[in-house]
PDB file of C-alpha atoms in Angstrom:
ATOM      1  CA  UNK A 173      65.465  61.024 194.112  1.00  0.00           C
ATOM      2  CA  UNK A 174      68.197  61.559 191.714  1.00  0.00           C
ATOM      3  CA  UNK A 175      70.686  58.951 191.780  1.00  0.00           C
ATOM      4  CA  UNK A 176      72.471  59.547 188.374  1.00  0.00           C
ATOM      5  CA  UNK A 177      73.640  62.599 186.537  1.00  0.00           C
ATOM      6  CA  UNK A 178      74.497  62.952 182.960  1.00  0.00           C
ATOM      7  CA  UNK A 179      76.506  65.960 181.676  1.00  0.00           C
ATOM      8  CA  UNK A 180      77.112  67.555 178.447  1.00  0.00           C
ATOM      9  CA  UNK A 181      80.724  68.491 177.580  1.00  0.00           C
ATOM     10  CA  UNK A 182      81.262  71.549 175.642  1.00  0.00           C
ATOM     11  CA  UNK A 183      79.706  74.644 177.257  1.00  0.00           C
ATOM     12  CA  UNK A 184      78.712  72.601 180.247  1.00  0.00           C
ATOM     13  CA  UNK A 185      81.738  71.060 181.989  1.00  0.00           C
ATOM     14  CA  UNK A 186      84.338  72.627 179.646  1.00  0.00           C
ATOM     15  CA  UNK A 187      84.685  75.626 177.453  1.00  0.00           C
ATOM     16  CA  UNK A 188      86.878  75.788 174.439  1.00  0.00           C
ATOM     17  CA  UNK A 189      89.537  78.568 174.036  1.00  0.00           C
ATOM     18  CA  UNK A 190      88.675  81.816 172.211  1.00  0.00           C
ATOM     19  CA  UNK A 191      88.955  81.901 168.425  1.00  0.00           C
ATOM     20  CA  UNK A 192      91.823  84.317 168.588  1.00  0.00           C
ATOM     21  CA  UNK A 193      93.746  81.982 171.134  1.00  0.00           C
ATOM     22  CA  UNK A 194      92.943  79.056 168.849  1.00  0.00           C
ATOM     23  CA  UNK A 195      94.204  80.727 165.776  1.00  0.00           C
ATOM     24  CA  UNK A 196      97.495  82.199 167.271  1.00  0.00           C
ATOM     25  CA  UNK A 197      98.270  78.780 168.749  1.00  0.00           C
ATOM     26  CA  UNK A 198      97.985  77.301 165.282  1.00  0.00           C
ATOM     27  CA  UNK A 199      99.884  80.092 163.593  1.00  0.00           C
ATOM     28  CA  UNK A 200     102.713  79.893 166.129  1.00  0.00           C
ATOM     29  CA  UNK A 201     103.002  76.115 165.781  1.00  0.00           C
ATOM     30  CA  UNK A 202     103.047  76.247 161.984  1.00  0.00           C
ATOM     31  CA  UNK A 203     105.445  79.138 161.863  1.00  0.00           C
ATOM     32  CA  UNK A 204     102.893  81.042 159.704  1.00  0.00           C
ATOM     33  CA  UNK A 205     102.613  84.652 160.004  1.00  0.00           C
ATOM     34  CA  UNK A 206      99.662  87.081 159.826  1.00  0.00           C
ATOM     35  CA  UNK A 207      99.988  90.901 160.296  1.00  0.00           C
ATOM     36  CA  UNK A 208      98.975  91.652 163.825  1.00  0.00           C
ATOM     37  CA  UNK A 209      95.894  93.714 162.922  1.00  0.00           C
ATOM     38  CA  UNK A 210      94.876  90.772 160.629  1.00  0.00           C
ATOM     39  CA  UNK A 211      94.978  87.924 163.584  1.00  0.00           C
ATOM     40  CA  UNK A 212      92.046  89.424 165.331  1.00  0.00           C
ATOM     41  CA  UNK A 213      90.031  90.088 162.160  1.00  0.00           C
ATOM     42  CA  UNK A 214      90.585  86.531 160.872  1.00  0.00           C
ATOM     43  CA  UNK A 215      89.714  84.955 164.205  1.00  0.00           C
ATOM     44  CA  UNK A 216      86.503  86.941 164.110  1.00  0.00           C
ATOM     45  CA  UNK A 217      85.820  85.707 160.620  1.00  0.00           C
ATOM     46  CA  UNK A 218      86.483  82.193 161.670  1.00  0.00           C
ATOM     47  CA  UNK A 219      84.227  82.691 164.752  1.00  0.00           C
ATOM     48  CA  UNK A 220      81.402  84.066 162.619  1.00  0.00           C
ATOM     49  CA  UNK A 221      81.904  81.056 160.186  1.00  0.00           C
ATOM     50  CA  UNK A 222      81.339  78.676 163.141  1.00  0.00           C
ATOM     51  CA  UNK A 223      84.711  77.055 162.443  1.00  0.00           C
ATOM     52  CA  UNK A 224      85.757  76.593 166.003  1.00  0.00           C
ATOM     53  CA  UNK A 225      84.032  73.441 167.452  1.00  0.00           C
ATOM     54  CA  UNK A 226      82.539  74.187 170.865  1.00  0.00           C
ATOM     55  CA  UNK A 227      82.617  77.936 169.962  1.00  0.00           C
ATOM     56  CA  UNK A 228      79.944  80.146 168.298  1.00  0.00           C
ATOM     57  CA  UNK A 229      77.321  78.577 165.871  1.00  0.00           C
ATOM     58  CA  UNK A 230      77.654  79.646 162.283  1.00  0.00           C
ATOM     59  CA  UNK A 231      76.000  82.951 161.306  1.00  0.00           C
ATOM     60  CA  UNK A 232      75.161  81.123 158.025  1.00  0.00           C
ATOM     61  CA  UNK A 233      75.766  77.602 156.974  1.00  0.00           C
ATOM     62  CA  UNK A 234      76.844  77.436 153.136  1.00  0.00           C
ATOM     63  CA  UNK A 235      74.296  75.531 151.204  1.00  0.00           C
ATOM     64  CA  UNK A 236      76.986  72.955 149.927  1.00  0.00           C
ATOM     65  CA  UNK A 237      77.638  72.220 153.767  1.00  0.00           C
ATOM     66  CA  UNK A 238      74.178  71.885 155.088  1.00  0.00           C
ATOM     67  CA  UNK A 239      73.947  68.273 154.945  1.00  0.00           C
ATOM     68  CA  UNK A 240      77.295  67.795 156.552  1.00  0.00           C
ATOM     69  CA  UNK A 241      76.335  70.169 159.259  1.00  0.00           C
ATOM     70  CA  UNK A 242      73.200  68.589 160.298  1.00  0.00           C
ATOM     71  CA  UNK A 243      74.843  65.044 160.612  1.00  0.00           C
ATOM     72  CA  UNK A 244      78.332  66.323 161.690  1.00  0.00           C
ATOM     73  CA  UNK A 245      78.325  64.618 165.046  1.00  0.00           C
ATOM     74  CA  UNK A 246      77.524  61.065 163.764  1.00  0.00           C
ATOM     75  CA  UNK A 247      80.935  60.330 162.773  1.00  0.00           C
ATOM     76  CA  UNK A 248      84.646  61.608 163.061  1.00  0.00           C
ATOM     77  CA  UNK A 249      84.808  62.022 159.273  1.00  0.00           C
ATOM     78  CA  UNK A 250      81.531  64.089 159.148  1.00  0.00           C
ATOM     79  CA  UNK A 251      82.723  66.138 162.074  1.00  0.00           C
ATOM     80  CA  UNK A 252      86.020  67.018 160.585  1.00  0.00           C
ATOM     81  CA  UNK A 253      84.588  67.731 157.140  1.00  0.00           C
ATOM     82  CA  UNK A 254      81.923  69.893 158.463  1.00  0.00           C
ATOM     83  CA  UNK A 255      84.258  72.105 160.566  1.00  0.00           C
ATOM     84  CA  UNK A 256      87.149  72.225 158.182  1.00  0.00           C
ATOM     85  CA  UNK A 257      84.682  73.303 155.392  1.00  0.00           C
ATOM     86  CA  UNK A 258      83.437  76.103 157.548  1.00  0.00           C
ATOM     87  CA  UNK A 259      87.070  77.081 158.308  1.00  0.00           C
ATOM     88  CA  UNK A 260      87.734  77.244 154.354  1.00  0.00           C
ATOM     89  CA  UNK A 261      85.238  80.070 154.072  1.00  0.00           C
ATOM     90  CA  UNK A 262      87.953  82.137 155.563  1.00  0.00           C
ATOM     91  CA  UNK A 263      91.158  82.862 153.756  1.00  0.00           C
ATOM     92  CA  UNK A 264      94.388  81.685 155.657  1.00  0.00           C
ATOM     93  CA  UNK A 265      98.086  82.239 154.587  1.00  0.00           C
ATOM     94  CA  UNK A 266      98.314  78.350 154.058  1.00  0.00           C
ATOM     95  CA  UNK A 267      95.735  76.148 153.195  1.00  0.00           C
ATOM     96  CA  UNK A 268      97.171  73.442 155.528  1.00  0.00           C
ATOM     97  CA  UNK A 269      96.105  75.590 158.400  1.00  0.00           C
ATOM     98  CA  UNK A 270      92.486  74.599 158.099  1.00  0.00           C
ATOM     99  CA  UNK A 271      93.239  71.127 159.114  1.00  0.00           C
ATOM    100  CA  UNK A 272      95.779  72.308 161.778  1.00  0.00           C
ATOM    101  CA  UNK A 273      92.968  74.338 163.274  1.00  0.00           C
ATOM    102  CA  UNK A 274      90.827  71.329 163.462  1.00  0.00           C
ATOM    103  CA  UNK A 275      93.468  69.242 165.195  1.00  0.00           C
ATOM    104  CA  UNK A 276      94.193  71.898 167.650  1.00  0.00           C
ATOM    105  CA  UNK A 277      90.639  72.064 169.095  1.00  0.00           C
ATOM    106  CA  UNK A 278      91.032  68.290 170.069  1.00  0.00           C
ATOM    107  CA  UNK A 279      94.127  69.085 172.130  1.00  0.00           C
ATOM    108  CA  UNK A 280      93.463  69.192 175.985  1.00  0.00           C
ATOM    109  CA  UNK A 281      95.240  72.478 176.254  1.00  0.00           C
ATOM    110  CA  UNK A 282      92.429  73.984 173.944  1.00  0.00           C
ATOM    111  CA  UNK A 283      89.971  73.327 176.656  1.00  0.00           C
ATOM    112  CA  UNK A 284      89.373  74.557 180.210  1.00  0.00           C
ATOM    113  CA  UNK A 285      86.976  73.157 182.919  1.00  0.00           C
ATOM    114  CA  UNK A 286      84.411  75.643 184.315  1.00  0.00           C
ATOM    115  CA  UNK A 287      85.683  76.868 187.681  1.00  0.00           C
ATOM    116  CA  UNK A 288      83.189  74.817 189.699  1.00  0.00           C
ATOM    117  CA  UNK A 289      83.397  71.610 187.617  1.00  0.00           C
ATOM    118  CA  UNK A 290      85.765  69.771 189.946  1.00  0.00           C
ATOM    119  CA  UNK A 291      83.826  70.844 192.974  1.00  0.00           C
ATOM    120  CA  UNK A 292      80.637  69.493 191.560  1.00  0.00           C
ATOM    121  CA  UNK A 293      81.973  66.391 190.079  1.00  0.00           C
ATOM    122  CA  UNK A 294      84.020  65.273 193.290  1.00  0.00           C
ATOM    123  CA  UNK A 295      80.999  65.964 195.602  1.00  0.00           C
ATOM    124  CA  UNK A 296      78.762  63.908 193.385  1.00  0.00           C
ATOM    125  CA  UNK A 297      81.469  61.069 193.831  1.00  0.00           C
ATOM    126  CA  UNK A 298      81.416  61.590 197.600  1.00  0.00           C
ATOM    127  CA  UNK A 299      77.731  61.161 197.604  1.00  0.00           C
ATOM    128  CA  UNK A 300      77.786  57.976 195.686  1.00  0.00           C
ATOM    129  CA  UNK A 301      76.181  59.523 192.679  1.00  0.00           C
ATOM    130  CA  UNK A 302      77.103  57.992 189.305  1.00  0.00           C
ATOM    131  CA  UNK A 303      78.138  60.220 186.591  1.00  0.00           C
ATOM    132  CA  UNK A 304      78.092  59.943 182.782  1.00  0.00           C
ATOM    133  CA  UNK A 305      79.118  62.308 180.014  1.00  0.00           C
ATOM    134  CA  UNK A 306      76.827  62.415 176.919  1.00  0.00           C
ATOM    135  CA  UNK A 307      78.151  64.528 174.156  1.00  0.00           C
ATOM    136  CA  UNK A 308      77.413  65.360 170.520  1.00  0.00           C
ATOM    137  CA  UNK A 309      80.950  65.222 169.231  1.00  0.00           C
ATOM    138  CA  UNK A 310      83.262  63.893 166.550  1.00  0.00           C
ATOM    139  CA  UNK A 311      86.305  62.827 168.509  1.00  0.00           C
ATOM    140  CA  UNK A 312      87.395  61.121 171.844  1.00  0.00           C
ATOM    141  CA  UNK A 313      87.196  63.804 174.574  1.00  0.00           C
ATOM    142  CA  UNK A 314      88.494  61.436 177.259  1.00  0.00           C
ATOM    143  CA  UNK A 315      91.951  62.781 177.082  1.00  0.00           C
ATOM    144  CA  UNK A 316      90.685  66.158 177.916  1.00  0.00           C
ATOM    145  CA  UNK A 317      89.108  64.828 181.047  1.00  0.00           C
ATOM    146  CA  UNK A 318      92.339  62.892 181.923  1.00  0.00           C
ATOM    147  CA  UNK A 319      94.508  66.043 181.490  1.00  0.00           C
ATOM    148  CA  UNK A 320      92.508  68.177 183.577  1.00  0.00           C
ATOM    149  CA  UNK A 321      92.063  65.670 186.292  1.00  0.00           C
ATOM    150  CA  UNK A 322      88.436  64.964 185.904  1.00  0.00           C
ATOM    151  CA  UNK A 323      88.299  61.595 184.344  1.00  0.00           C
ATOM    152  CA  UNK A 324      88.293  59.938 187.887  1.00  0.00           C
ATOM    153  CA  UNK A 325      84.802  61.362 188.520  1.00  0.00           C
ATOM    154  CA  UNK A 326      83.156  60.053 185.259  1.00  0.00           C
ATOM    155  CA  UNK A 327      81.733  56.541 185.164  1.00  0.00           C
ATOM    156  CA  UNK A 328      80.923  56.360 181.449  1.00  0.00           C
ATOM    157  CA  UNK A 329      81.196  58.445 178.371  1.00  0.00           C
ATOM    158  CA  UNK A 330      78.579  58.171 175.544  1.00  0.00           C
ATOM    159  CA  UNK A 331      79.870  60.112 172.455  1.00  0.00           C
ATOM    160  CA  UNK A 332      77.635  60.575 169.537  1.00  0.00           C
ATOM    161  CA  UNK A 333      80.254  59.631 166.859  1.00  0.00           C
ATOM    162  CA  UNK A 334      80.935  56.309 168.488  1.00  0.00           C
ATOM    163  CA  UNK A 335      77.180  55.336 168.138  1.00  0.00           C
ATOM    164  CA  UNK A 336      76.276  57.068 165.087  1.00  0.00           C
ATOM    165  CA  UNK A 337      73.306  59.064 166.896  1.00  0.00           C
ATOM    166  CA  UNK A 338      73.109  62.565 168.056  1.00  0.00           C
ATOM    167  CA  UNK A 339      71.310  64.242 170.768  1.00  0.00           C
ATOM    168  CA  UNK A 340      68.268  65.014 170.988  1.00  0.00           C
ATOM    169  CA  UNK A 341      67.799  61.309 169.863  1.00  0.00           C
ATOM    170  CA  UNK A 342      66.755  59.644 173.118  1.00  0.00           C
ATOM    171  CA  UNK A 343      68.878  56.534 172.161  1.00  0.00           C
ATOM    172  CA  UNK A 344      71.884  58.322 173.279  1.00  0.00           C
ATOM    173  CA  UNK A 345      70.731  58.963 176.763  1.00  0.00           C
ATOM    174  CA  UNK A 346      69.399  55.472 177.009  1.00  0.00           C
ATOM    175  CA  UNK A 347      72.711  54.193 176.199  1.00  0.00           C
ATOM    176  CA  UNK A 348      74.169  56.194 178.946  1.00  0.00           C
ATOM    177  CA  UNK A 349      71.495  55.081 181.453  1.00  0.00           C
ATOM    178  CA  UNK A 350      71.962  51.511 180.576  1.00  0.00           C
ATOM    179  CA  UNK A 351      75.769  51.783 180.931  1.00  0.00           C
ATOM    180  CA  UNK A 352      75.256  53.255 184.473  1.00  0.00           C
ATOM    181  CA  UNK A 353      72.432  50.806 185.433  1.00  0.00           C
ATOM    182  CA  UNK A 354      70.339  53.870 186.066  1.00  0.00           C
ATOM    183  CA  UNK A 355      66.520  54.490 186.040  1.00  0.00           C
ATOM    184  CA  UNK A 356      65.968  57.570 183.530  1.00  0.00           C
ATOM    185  CA  UNK A 357      63.223  58.674 185.995  1.00  0.00           C
ATOM    186  CA  UNK A 358      65.955  59.049 188.689  1.00  0.00           C
ATOM    187  CA  UNK A 359      68.416  60.737 186.344  1.00  0.00           C
ATOM    188  CA  UNK A 360      69.319  64.417 185.902  1.00  0.00           C
ATOM    189  CA  UNK A 361      70.706  65.552 182.452  1.00  0.00           C
ATOM    190  CA  UNK A 362      72.757  68.905 182.603  1.00  0.00           C
ATOM    191  CA  UNK A 363      73.477  70.662 179.453  1.00  0.00           C
ATOM    192  CA  UNK A 364      73.672  73.966 177.744  1.00  0.00           C
ATOM    193  CA  UNK A 365      71.362  73.360 174.792  1.00  0.00           C
ATOM    194  CA  UNK A 366      67.667  73.086 175.088  1.00  0.00           C
ATOM    195  CA  UNK A 367      67.158  71.510 171.694  1.00  0.00           C
ATOM    196  CA  UNK A 368      69.822  68.796 172.093  1.00  0.00           C
ATOM    197  CA  UNK A 369      69.985  67.994 175.844  1.00  0.00           C
ATOM    198  CA  UNK A 370      66.306  68.573 176.295  1.00  0.00           C
ATOM    199  CA  UNK A 371      65.943  65.273 174.350  1.00  0.00           C
ATOM    200  CA  UNK A 372      66.507  63.347 177.711  1.00  0.00           C
ATOM    201  CA  UNK A 373      63.035  64.342 178.753  1.00  0.00           C
ATOM    202  CA  UNK A 374      61.653  61.815 176.380  1.00  0.00           C
ATOM    203  CA  UNK A 375      62.956  59.047 178.650  1.00  0.00           C
ATOM    204  CA  UNK A 376      61.851  60.622 181.749  1.00  0.00           C
ATOM    205  CA  UNK A 377      64.896  62.209 182.757  1.00  0.00           C
ATOM    206  CA  UNK A 378      64.799  65.671 184.414  1.00  0.00           C
ATOM    207  CA  UNK A 379      66.954  68.435 182.996  1.00  0.00           C
ATOM    208  CA  UNK A 380      68.974  71.335 184.186  1.00  0.00           C
ATOM    209  CA  UNK A 381      70.304  73.861 181.839  1.00  0.00           C
ATOM    210  CA  UNK A 382      73.491  76.063 182.047  1.00  0.00           C
ATOM    211  CA  UNK A 383      74.775  79.048 180.044  1.00  0.00           C
ATOM    212  CA  UNK A 384      77.269  78.550 177.366  1.00  0.00           C
ATOM    213  CA  UNK A 385      79.622  81.271 178.433  1.00  0.00           C
ATOM    214  CA  UNK A 386      83.442  81.735 178.750  1.00  0.00           C
ATOM    215  CA  UNK A 387      84.705  80.026 181.775  1.00  0.00           C
ATOM    216  CA  UNK A 388      85.632  83.175 183.600  1.00  0.00           C
ATOM    217  CA  UNK A 389      82.068  84.522 183.070  1.00  0.00           C
ATOM    218  CA  UNK A 390      80.366  81.347 184.647  1.00  0.00           C
ATOM    219  CA  UNK A 391      82.052  80.607 187.842  1.00  0.00           C
ATOM    220  CA  UNK A 392      79.392  78.791 189.674  1.00  0.00           C
ATOM    221  CA  UNK A 393      76.724  77.933 187.133  1.00  0.00           C
ATOM    222  CA  UNK A 394      76.942  74.055 187.932  1.00  0.00           C
ATOM    223  CA  UNK A 395      76.741  74.431 191.631  1.00  0.00           C
ATOM    224  CA  UNK A 396      72.982  74.099 191.821  1.00  0.00           C
ATOM    225  CA  UNK A 397      73.258  70.682 190.399  1.00  0.00           C
ATOM    226  CA  UNK A 398      74.403  69.610 194.047  1.00  0.00           C
ATOM    227  CA  UNK A 399      70.788  70.988 195.260  1.00  0.00           C
ATOM    228  CA  UNK A 400      69.052  68.947 192.854  1.00  0.00           C
ATOM    229  CA  UNK A 401      70.646  65.629 193.705  1.00  0.00           C
ATOM    230  CA  UNK A 402      70.017  63.693 196.870  1.00  0.00           C
TER     231      UNK A 402
END
């Protein structure tokens, strides 16, 4: 019987805003101006570059960024360097906007929970199921959960940059299970990445995958979790 559930963050419980929303927010805050026709084109270029954390993967990682990209979730500095490096592949009206874009993606307002996230997390809490969040990330996502009212349903957070280890390394999942006093064989890992989240199977965890889609396009992708947990 499953007694513990581990969730990924981006693409699983939360989805980041669109690249265009991301860019418009930063341009507005900075008082920078792009011709209206250029906004959508620049947002598309940033998305293709993979510059928005939690958004699309890069179409191509430049050779000079390949090492950073592979290790990006192992520290806050590596994460920022990798994503601002990708962002700088796209010209912007002010070079300072690349750092501003990175800062924006860490704001709670840049994220929205999937429509069924609250129902699933609150039901698990009612059933006495302990919950952990295991994320490959370079910054503290706890304020996002607090701002959206989901922090009360999470018992522990295991974030790659705080441990210097990234999924699929089983040590990250083992850390979460230890923090929850959970037997990995009675633990379900829920995520959107088979290569990364599938690493939990090395410990004996079962896994359930969801599709990494915009929140409005995946209204009930998490609900099957409730049928998998006793």
